[in-house]
Amino acid sequence: MKCVIFLLCALLANVVYSETVVDELEDAKLLVAKNVLNNYIVEGLNLTIKYTVHNIGSSPALNVKLQDENFPAEYFEYASGFSVAQWARIPPKSNVDHVVIVSPKMPGMFNLTSAVVTYLPSEKASKVQTGYSTELGEVYIQRLSDYNRRYASQTLNWILFIIIASPSILIPFFLWKSSTNKYQKSKKAKKSN
Amino acid sequence: MSTKSSKQKNLTKEEESLLQDYSRDLSTKSSALFYGNAAIISAVPIWLYWKIHQMEPANNYIYFLLVTVVTTYLISFAYKNVKFVLKHKIFQNLYNVVQDEKDKKNEDRSLRKKNEIAEYEATTYSIFYNNSLFLFILLVASFVIFKNFTPLFNYFLSMSIASGLLALFSTSK
């Protein structure tokens, strides 16, 4: 008897829980991931930012607007893309990407904060939902000279250095060698006679 | 009396030329050659530090100039010392070569020729040897020992050590 009651209670709890979960995901729910695709962030070089918007809800998200004011004109220059992206509709259980390429104007520490996404969670909804992307926190923008010193290819510069330095070594060597050979040869010639 | 004084003058001239041969003092031509070569080899690393260590000449020209001047002096000091030691060794090796030549009768001319050849070979070898050693020490210091230093300190230390060691080694026989 006790077992039957226990089993009935467990079944009831499961049904209630399932209905609650279904209610929560009926509308659209957007999650935004903001990622930096570069290994190094360098002054004057392109920095690629990728925003991925996931709709984990059961309804399409409408009038989606993604806005990122994290790259002001005094510190960054937009090489490709815009700070605002809009989608009329993001279907449920799908995701969309937005890529922006910016170029930092000066070196130093910089705080990469969240982008903001606004959308209507369903066709019937009138209140706009607001969400925030992941944030990357403080990053260090390297000086271009430091980056080049560490990572840039220096093959051509080394070849040019060898070309510049070699006359200072080769010319005295050949002059000395030619003089030595001349008097070595004359010495050998005299000895053989 | 006059012949005796002229003989004394001749002896004095001969003594002077002997002293010139056996001293470390350089003629104007040799000095110019040494300082010119020293200036060139001292300036060559500027390219290295500009392009590879990213030291902009516009911002660092004072340091480049100062270090180049000091290094030029030390390298020319090394040239002079090495040349002096080598000249006597080469002169001794040349003895048997030139003695068999046509102008054997005229010993003075023969000696002068040997001196010129020894001077020439010692000068060229001294420049070659010191330039090679300077660049070798500089590259090891700059890219191995002081690799993680800031470019400016790297420049000061590497150039000082390379030219300093060159001057030091040249004082040995």
CSV table of C-alpha atoms in Angstrom, one decimal:
chain,number,residue,atom,x,y,z
A,1,MET,CA,0.0,0.0,0.0
A,2,LYS,CA,2.8,2.4,1.0
A,3,CYS,CA,4.6,1.5,-2.2
A,4,VAL,CA,1.6,2.3,-4.4
A,5,ILE,CA,1.2,5.7,-2.7
A,6,PHE,CA,4.9,6.4,-3.1
A,7,LEU,CA,4.8,5.5,-6.8
A,8,LEU,CA,1.7,7.7,-7.3
A,9,CYS,CA,3.4,10.7,-5.7
A,10,ALA,CA,6.5,10.2,-7.8
A,11,LEU,CA,4.4,10.1,-11.0
A,12,LEU,CA,2.5,13.2,-10.0
A,13,ALA,CA,5.7,15.1,-9.2
A,14,ASN,CA,7.1,14.2,-12.6
A,15,VAL,CA,4.1,15.4,-14.5
A,16,VAL,CA,4.0,18.7,-12.6
A,17,TYR,CA,7.7,19.2,-13.2
A,18,SER,CA,7.5,18.4,-17.0
A,19,GLU,CA,4.6,20.8,-17.4
A,20,THR,CA,6.6,23.5,-15.6
A,21,VAL,CA,9.7,23.0,-17.8
A,22,VAL,CA,7.6,23.1,-21.0
A,23,ASP,CA,6.0,26.4,-19.8
A,24,GLU,CA,9.4,28.0,-19.2
A,25,LEU,CA,10.7,27.2,-22.8
A,26,GLU,CA,7.5,28.1,-24.6
A,27,ASP,CA,8.9,31.5,-25.5
A,28,ALA,CA,12.1,32.3,-27.2
A,29,LYS,CA,15.2,32.5,-25.1
A,30,LEU,CA,18.4,33.9,-26.5
A,31,LEU,CA,21.9,33.2,-25.2
A,32,VAL,CA,24.8,35.2,-26.7
A,33,ALA,CA,28.4,34.2,-26.7
A,34,LYS,CA,31.0,36.8,-27.5
A,35,ASN,CA,34.4,35.4,-28.5
A,36,VAL,CA,37.8,36.8,-29.6
A,37,LEU,CA,39.2,34.7,-32.5
A,38,ASN,CA,42.8,36.1,-32.3
A,39,ASN,CA,45.6,34.5,-30.3
A,40,TYR,CA,47.1,37.9,-29.7
A,41,ILE,CA,45.6,41.4,-29.5
A,42,VAL,CA,48.0,43.9,-31.1
A,43,GLU,CA,47.9,47.6,-31.7
A,44,GLY,CA,47.2,48.3,-35.3
A,45,LEU,CA,46.4,44.7,-36.3
A,46,ASN,CA,42.9,43.3,-36.9
A,47,LEU,CA,41.0,41.9,-34.0
A,48,THR,CA,38.1,39.5,-34.9
A,49,ILE,CA,35.1,39.3,-32.6
A,50,LYS,CA,32.4,36.7,-33.2
A,51,TYR,CA,29.0,36.9,-31.6
A,52,THR,CA,26.9,33.7,-31.6
A,53,VAL,CA,23.2,34.1,-30.8
A,54,HIS,CA,21.5,30.8,-29.7
A,55,ASN,CA,17.8,30.5,-29.4
A,56,ILE,CA,17.2,27.7,-26.9
A,57,GLY,CA,13.4,28.4,-26.6
A,58,SER,CA,10.5,26.8,-28.5
A,59,SER,CA,9.3,30.0,-30.2
A,60,PRO,CA,11.1,32.1,-32.7
A,61,ALA,CA,12.7,35.3,-31.4
A,62,LEU,CA,11.5,38.4,-33.2
A,63,ASN,CA,13.0,41.8,-33.9
A,64,VAL,CA,16.4,40.7,-32.6
A,65,LYS,CA,18.9,43.5,-32.2
A,66,LEU,CA,22.4,42.9,-31.0
A,67,GLN,CA,24.4,46.0,-30.0
A,68,ASP,CA,28.0,46.3,-28.8
A,69,GLU,CA,29.2,49.7,-27.7
A,70,ASN,CA,32.5,48.3,-26.4
A,71,PHE,CA,34.7,49.6,-29.2
A,72,PRO,CA,34.5,53.4,-29.2
A,73,ALA,CA,36.0,55.3,-32.1
A,74,GLU,CA,38.8,56.9,-30.1
A,75,TYR,CA,40.2,53.5,-29.2
A,76,PHE,CA,39.2,51.3,-32.1
A,77,GLU,CA,38.6,51.5,-35.8
A,78,TYR,CA,36.0,49.2,-37.5
A,79,ALA,CA,37.7,47.4,-40.4
A,80,SER,CA,34.7,45.2,-41.2
A,81,GLY,CA,31.2,44.8,-39.8
A,82,PHE,CA,29.1,47.1,-37.6
A,83,SER,CA,28.5,47.5,-33.9
A,84,VAL,CA,24.7,46.8,-34.4
A,85,ALA,CA,23.3,43.6,-36.0
A,86,GLN,CA,19.6,42.9,-36.5
A,87,TRP,CA,17.6,39.8,-37.4
A,88,ALA,CA,13.8,39.9,-38.0
A,89,ARG,CA,13.4,36.3,-36.8
A,90,ILE,CA,15.6,33.7,-35.2
A,91,PRO,CA,13.9,30.2,-35.4
A,92,PRO,CA,13.8,28.1,-32.3
A,93,LYS,CA,16.6,25.7,-31.5
A,94,SER,CA,18.9,27.5,-34.0
A,95,ASN,CA,21.8,30.0,-33.8
A,96,VAL,CA,23.1,32.9,-35.9
A,97,ASP,CA,26.6,34.5,-36.0
A,98,HIS,CA,27.8,38.0,-36.4
A,99,VAL,CA,31.4,38.8,-37.0
A,100,VAL,CA,33.1,42.2,-36.5
A,101,ILE,CA,36.8,43.1,-37.3
A,102,VAL,CA,38.2,46.0,-35.4
A,103,SER,CA,41.7,47.5,-35.1
A,104,PRO,CA,43.0,48.8,-31.7
A,105,LYS,CA,44.5,52.3,-32.1
A,106,MET,CA,46.6,52.2,-28.9
A,107,PRO,CA,48.3,49.7,-26.6
A,108,GLY,CA,47.5,49.0,-23.0
A,109,MET,CA,44.9,47.3,-20.8
A,110,PHE,CA,41.3,47.3,-22.1
A,111,ASN,CA,38.1,46.0,-20.6
A,112,LEU,CA,36.0,43.9,-23.0
A,113,THR,CA,32.5,44.0,-21.6
A,114,SER,CA,29.2,42.4,-22.7
A,115,ALA,CA,27.1,43.1,-25.8
A,116,VAL,CA,23.4,43.7,-25.4
A,117,VAL,CA,20.7,41.8,-27.2
A,118,THR,CA,17.0,42.8,-27.3
A,119,TYR,CA,14.2,40.8,-28.8
A,120,LEU,CA,10.5,39.9,-28.6
A,121,PRO,CA,10.2,36.4,-27.1
A,122,SER,CA,7.0,35.6,-28.9
A,123,GLU,CA,4.5,36.9,-31.4
A,124,LYS,CA,2.1,37.8,-28.7
A,125,ALA,CA,4.7,39.5,-26.5
A,126,SER,CA,4.7,43.3,-26.3
A,127,LYS,CA,7.5,43.7,-23.7
A,128,VAL,CA,11.0,43.6,-25.2
A,129,GLN,CA,13.4,41.2,-23.5
A,130,THR,CA,17.0,42.2,-22.8
A,131,GLY,CA,19.9,39.9,-22.6
A,132,TYR,CA,23.7,40.2,-22.2
A,133,SER,CA,26.5,38.3,-23.9
A,134,THR,CA,29.5,36.7,-22.2
A,135,GLU,CA,32.3,39.2,-21.4
A,136,LEU,CA,36.0,38.6,-21.7
A,137,GLY,CA,37.2,40.9,-19.0
A,138,GLU,CA,40.5,42.9,-19.1
A,139,VAL,CA,42.8,42.1,-22.0
A,140,TYR,CA,46.2,43.5,-22.8
A,141,ILE,CA,46.7,45.2,-26.2
A,142,GLN,CA,50.4,44.7,-27.1
A,143,ARG,CA,52.5,47.3,-28.9
A,144,LEU,CA,53.2,46.5,-32.5
A,145,SER,CA,56.9,46.7,-32.0
A,146,ASP,CA,56.9,44.2,-29.1
A,147,TYR,CA,54.7,41.8,-31.2
A,148,ASN,CA,57.0,42.1,-34.2
A,149,ARG,CA,60.1,41.6,-32.1
A,150,ARG,CA,58.6,38.3,-30.6
A,151,TYR,CA,56.6,36.8,-33.4
A,152,ALA,CA,57.2,38.4,-36.8
A,153,SER,CA,59.3,36.6,-39.4
A,154,GLN,CA,62.8,38.2,-39.5
A,155,THR,CA,64.2,36.1,-42.4
A,156,LEU,CA,64.5,39.0,-44.8
A,157,ASN,CA,66.1,41.2,-42.2
A,158,TRP,CA,68.7,38.6,-41.3
A,159,ILE,CA,69.6,38.1,-45.0
A,160,LEU,CA,70.0,41.9,-45.4
A,161,PHE,CA,72.1,42.0,-42.2
A,162,ILE,CA,74.4,39.3,-43.6
A,163,ILE,CA,74.7,41.3,-46.9
A,164,ILE,CA,75.6,44.5,-45.0
A,165,ALA,CA,78.0,42.9,-42.6
A,166,SER,CA,79.8,40.5,-45.0
A,167,PRO,CA,82.0,43.1,-46.9
A,168,SER,CA,83.6,44.1,-43.5
A,169,ILE,CA,84.7,40.6,-43.0
A,170,LEU,CA,85.2,39.2,-46.5
A,171,ILE,CA,87.2,42.0,-48.1
A,172,PRO,CA,90.0,42.1,-45.5
A,173,PHE,CA,90.1,38.3,-45.5
A,174,PHE,CA,90.5,38.1,-49.3
A,175,LEU,CA,93.1,40.8,-49.3
A,176,TRP,CA,95.1,39.1,-46.6
A,177,LYS,CA,94.7,35.7,-48.3
A,178,SER,CA,95.8,36.9,-51.7
A,179,SER,CA,99.0,38.5,-50.1
A,180,THR,CA,99.7,35.4,-48.1
A,181,ASN,CA,99.2,33.1,-51.1
A,182,LYS,CA,101.5,35.2,-53.3
A,183,TYR,CA,104.4,35.0,-51.0
A,184,GLN,CA,103.7,31.3,-50.1
A,185,LYS,CA,103.8,30.5,-53.9
A,186,SER,CA,107.0,32.4,-54.4
A,187,LYS,CA,108.6,30.7,-51.5
A,188,LYS,CA,107.6,27.2,-52.8
A,189,ALA,CA,108.9,28.1,-56.3
A,190,LYS,CA,112.3,29.2,-55.0
A,191,LYS,CA,112.6,26.0,-52.8
A,192,SER,CA,111.8,23.8,-55.8
A,193,ASN,CA,114.6,25.6,-57.9
B,1,MET,CA,133.0,68.3,-37.5
B,2,SER,CA,130.3,68.7,-40.1
B,3,THR,CA,130.6,65.0,-41.3
B,4,LYS,CA,130.4,63.9,-37.7
B,5,SER,CA,127.2,65.9,-37.1
B,6,SER,CA,125.7,64.6,-40.4
B,7,LYS,CA,126.5,61.0,-39.4
B,8,GLN,CA,124.9,61.7,-36.1
B,9,LYS,CA,121.8,63.0,-38.0
B,10,ASN,CA,121.8,59.8,-40.2
B,11,LEU,CA,122.0,57.6,-37.2
B,12,THR,CA,119.2,59.5,-35.6
B,13,LYS,CA,117.1,59.1,-38.7
B,14,GLU,CA,117.8,55.4,-38.8
B,15,GLU,CA,117.0,55.1,-35.1
B,16,GLU,CA,113.8,57.0,-35.7
B,17,SER,CA,112.7,54.7,-38.5
B,18,LEU,CA,113.6,51.6,-36.3
B,19,LEU,CA,111.6,53.1,-33.5
B,20,GLN,CA,108.7,53.7,-35.9
B,21,ASP,CA,108.7,50.1,-37.0
B,22,TYR,CA,108.8,48.8,-33.5
B,23,SER,CA,106.4,51.1,-31.9
B,24,ARG,CA,102.6,50.8,-31.8
B,25,ASP,CA,102.1,54.3,-33.3
B,26,LEU,CA,100.3,54.4,-36.6
B,27,SER,CA,100.8,56.4,-39.6
B,28,THR,CA,98.0,58.8,-40.7
B,29,LYS,CA,96.9,56.5,-43.4
B,30,SER,CA,96.8,53.5,-41.1
B,31,SER,CA,94.9,55.5,-38.5
B,32,ALA,CA,92.4,56.6,-41.1
B,33,LEU,CA,92.0,53.0,-42.3
B,34,PHE,CA,91.5,51.7,-38.8
B,35,TYR,CA,89.1,54.3,-37.6
B,36,GLY,CA,87.1,54.1,-40.9
B,37,ASN,CA,86.7,50.3,-40.6
B,38,ALA,CA,85.9,50.5,-36.9
B,39,ALA,CA,83.2,53.1,-37.6
B,40,ILE,CA,81.6,50.9,-40.2
B,41,ILE,CA,81.6,47.8,-38.1
B,42,SER,CA,80.3,49.8,-35.1
B,43,ALA,CA,77.4,51.1,-37.3
B,44,VAL,CA,76.4,47.8,-38.8
B,45,PRO,CA,74.5,46.6,-35.6
B,46,ILE,CA,72.3,49.6,-35.8
B,47,TRP,CA,70.5,47.8,-38.7
B,48,LEU,CA,70.1,44.8,-36.5
B,49,TYR,CA,68.6,46.7,-33.6
B,50,TRP,CA,66.3,48.8,-35.9
B,51,LYS,CA,64.8,45.9,-37.8
B,52,ILE,CA,64.9,43.0,-35.5
B,53,HIS,CA,64.7,44.6,-32.0
B,54,GLN,CA,62.4,47.3,-33.3
B,55,MET,CA,64.4,50.3,-32.0
B,56,GLU,CA,63.3,53.2,-34.2
B,57,PRO,CA,66.3,55.4,-35.2
B,58,ALA,CA,64.2,58.6,-34.9
B,59,ASN,CA,63.7,57.9,-31.2
B,60,ASN,CA,67.1,56.4,-30.3
B,61,TYR,CA,69.6,58.2,-32.6
B,62,ILE,CA,71.4,59.8,-29.6
B,63,TYR,CA,72.1,56.4,-28.0
B,64,PHE,CA,73.1,54.9,-31.4
B,65,LEU,CA,75.6,57.8,-31.9
B,66,LEU,CA,77.1,57.7,-28.5
B,67,VAL,CA,77.6,53.9,-28.5
B,68,THR,CA,79.0,53.9,-32.0
B,69,VAL,CA,81.6,56.5,-31.1
B,70,VAL,CA,82.7,54.6,-28.0
B,71,THR,CA,82.7,51.3,-29.8
B,72,THR,CA,84.7,52.8,-32.7
B,73,TYR,CA,87.4,53.9,-30.3
B,74,LEU,CA,87.6,50.4,-28.6
B,75,ILE,CA,87.7,48.5,-31.9
B,76,SER,CA,90.4,50.7,-33.4
B,77,PHE,CA,92.4,50.1,-30.2
B,78,ALA,CA,92.0,46.4,-30.7
B,79,TYR,CA,93.0,46.7,-34.4
B,80,LYS,CA,96.2,48.5,-33.5
B,81,ASN,CA,97.2,46.0,-30.8
B,82,VAL,CA,96.5,42.9,-32.9
B,83,LYS,CA,98.3,44.4,-35.9
B,84,PHE,CA,101.4,45.2,-33.8
B,85,VAL,CA,101.7,41.7,-32.5
B,86,LEU,CA,101.0,40.1,-35.9
B,87,LYS,CA,103.4,42.3,-37.9
B,88,HIS,CA,106.5,41.0,-36.2
B,89,LYS,CA,105.4,37.4,-36.6
B,90,ILE,CA,104.7,37.9,-40.3
B,91,PHE,CA,107.9,39.8,-40.7
B,92,GLN,CA,109.9,36.8,-39.4
B,93,ASN,CA,108.0,34.4,-41.6
B,94,LEU,CA,108.7,36.6,-44.6
B,95,TYR,CA,112.5,36.7,-44.0
B,96,ASN,CA,113.4,33.7,-46.1
B,97,VAL,CA,110.9,34.6,-48.9
B,98,VAL,CA,112.1,38.0,-49.8
B,99,GLN,CA,115.8,37.4,-49.2
B,100,ASP,CA,115.9,35.2,-52.3
B,101,GLU,CA,114.4,37.9,-54.5
B,102,LYS,CA,116.3,39.8,-57.2
B,103,ASP,CA,117.0,42.8,-55.0
B,104,LYS,CA,119.0,40.7,-52.5
B,105,LYS,CA,122.0,43.0,-53.0
B,106,ASN,CA,120.2,46.0,-51.7
B,107,GLU,CA,119.3,45.0,-48.1
B,108,ASP,CA,117.6,48.2,-47.2
B,109,ARG,CA,115.2,47.9,-50.1
B,110,SER,CA,114.6,44.3,-49.2
B,111,LEU,CA,113.9,45.1,-45.6
B,112,ARG,CA,111.6,48.0,-46.6
B,113,LYS,CA,109.6,45.7,-48.8
B,114,LYS,CA,109.3,43.0,-46.1
B,115,ASN,CA,108.2,45.7,-43.8
B,116,GLU,CA,105.5,46.9,-46.2
B,117,ILE,CA,104.2,43.3,-46.8
B,118,ALA,CA,104.2,42.6,-43.1
B,119,GLU,CA,102.4,45.8,-42.4
B,120,TYR,CA,99.8,45.1,-45.1
B,121,GLU,CA,99.1,41.5,-44.1
B,122,ALA,CA,99.0,42.4,-40.4
B,123,THR,CA,96.6,45.3,-41.1
B,124,THR,CA,94.2,43.2,-43.2
B,125,TYR,CA,94.3,40.2,-40.9
B,126,SER,CA,93.7,42.4,-37.8
B,127,ILE,CA,90.7,44.0,-39.4
B,128,PHE,CA,89.3,40.6,-40.5
B,129,TYR,CA,89.9,38.9,-37.1
B,130,ASN,CA,88.6,41.7,-35.0
B,131,ASN,CA,85.5,42.3,-37.1
B,132,SER,CA,84.6,38.6,-37.0
B,133,LEU,CA,85.1,38.3,-33.3
B,134,PHE,CA,83.1,41.5,-32.6
B,135,LEU,CA,80.1,40.3,-34.6
B,136,PHE,CA,80.2,36.9,-33.1
B,137,ILE,CA,80.3,38.2,-29.5
B,138,LEU,CA,77.6,40.8,-30.3
B,139,LEU,CA,75.2,38.2,-31.8
B,140,VAL,CA,75.7,35.8,-28.8
B,141,ALA,CA,75.2,38.6,-26.3
B,142,SER,CA,72.2,40.2,-28.1
B,143,PHE,CA,70.2,37.0,-29.0
B,144,VAL,CA,71.2,34.6,-26.2
B,145,ILE,CA,72.5,36.3,-23.1
B,146,PHE,CA,70.4,39.5,-23.1
B,147,LYS,CA,67.5,38.2,-25.2
B,148,ASN,CA,64.9,39.1,-22.6
B,149,PHE,CA,66.2,42.6,-21.8
B,150,THR,CA,64.5,45.7,-23.2
B,151,PRO,CA,66.1,46.6,-26.6
B,152,LEU,CA,67.9,49.7,-25.3
B,153,PHE,CA,69.6,47.9,-22.4
B,154,ASN,CA,70.3,45.0,-24.8
B,155,TYR,CA,72.0,47.5,-27.2
B,156,PHE,CA,74.1,49.1,-24.5
B,157,LEU,CA,75.2,45.9,-22.8
B,158,SER,CA,75.8,43.8,-26.0
B,159,MET,CA,77.9,46.5,-27.7
B,160,SER,CA,79.9,47.3,-24.5
B,161,ILE,CA,80.7,43.7,-23.9
B,162,ALA,CA,81.6,42.9,-27.5
B,163,SER,CA,83.9,46.0,-27.9
B,164,GLY,CA,85.2,45.7,-24.4
B,165,LEU,CA,86.2,42.0,-24.8
B,166,LEU,CA,87.8,42.8,-28.1
B,167,ALA,CA,89.9,45.5,-26.6
B,168,LEU,CA,90.8,43.2,-23.7
B,169,PHE,CA,91.7,40.2,-25.8
B,170,SER,CA,93.9,42.4,-28.0
B,171,THR,CA,96.1,43.3,-25.1
B,172,SER,CA,97.3,39.7,-24.8
B,173,LYS,CA,100.2,38.5,-26.9
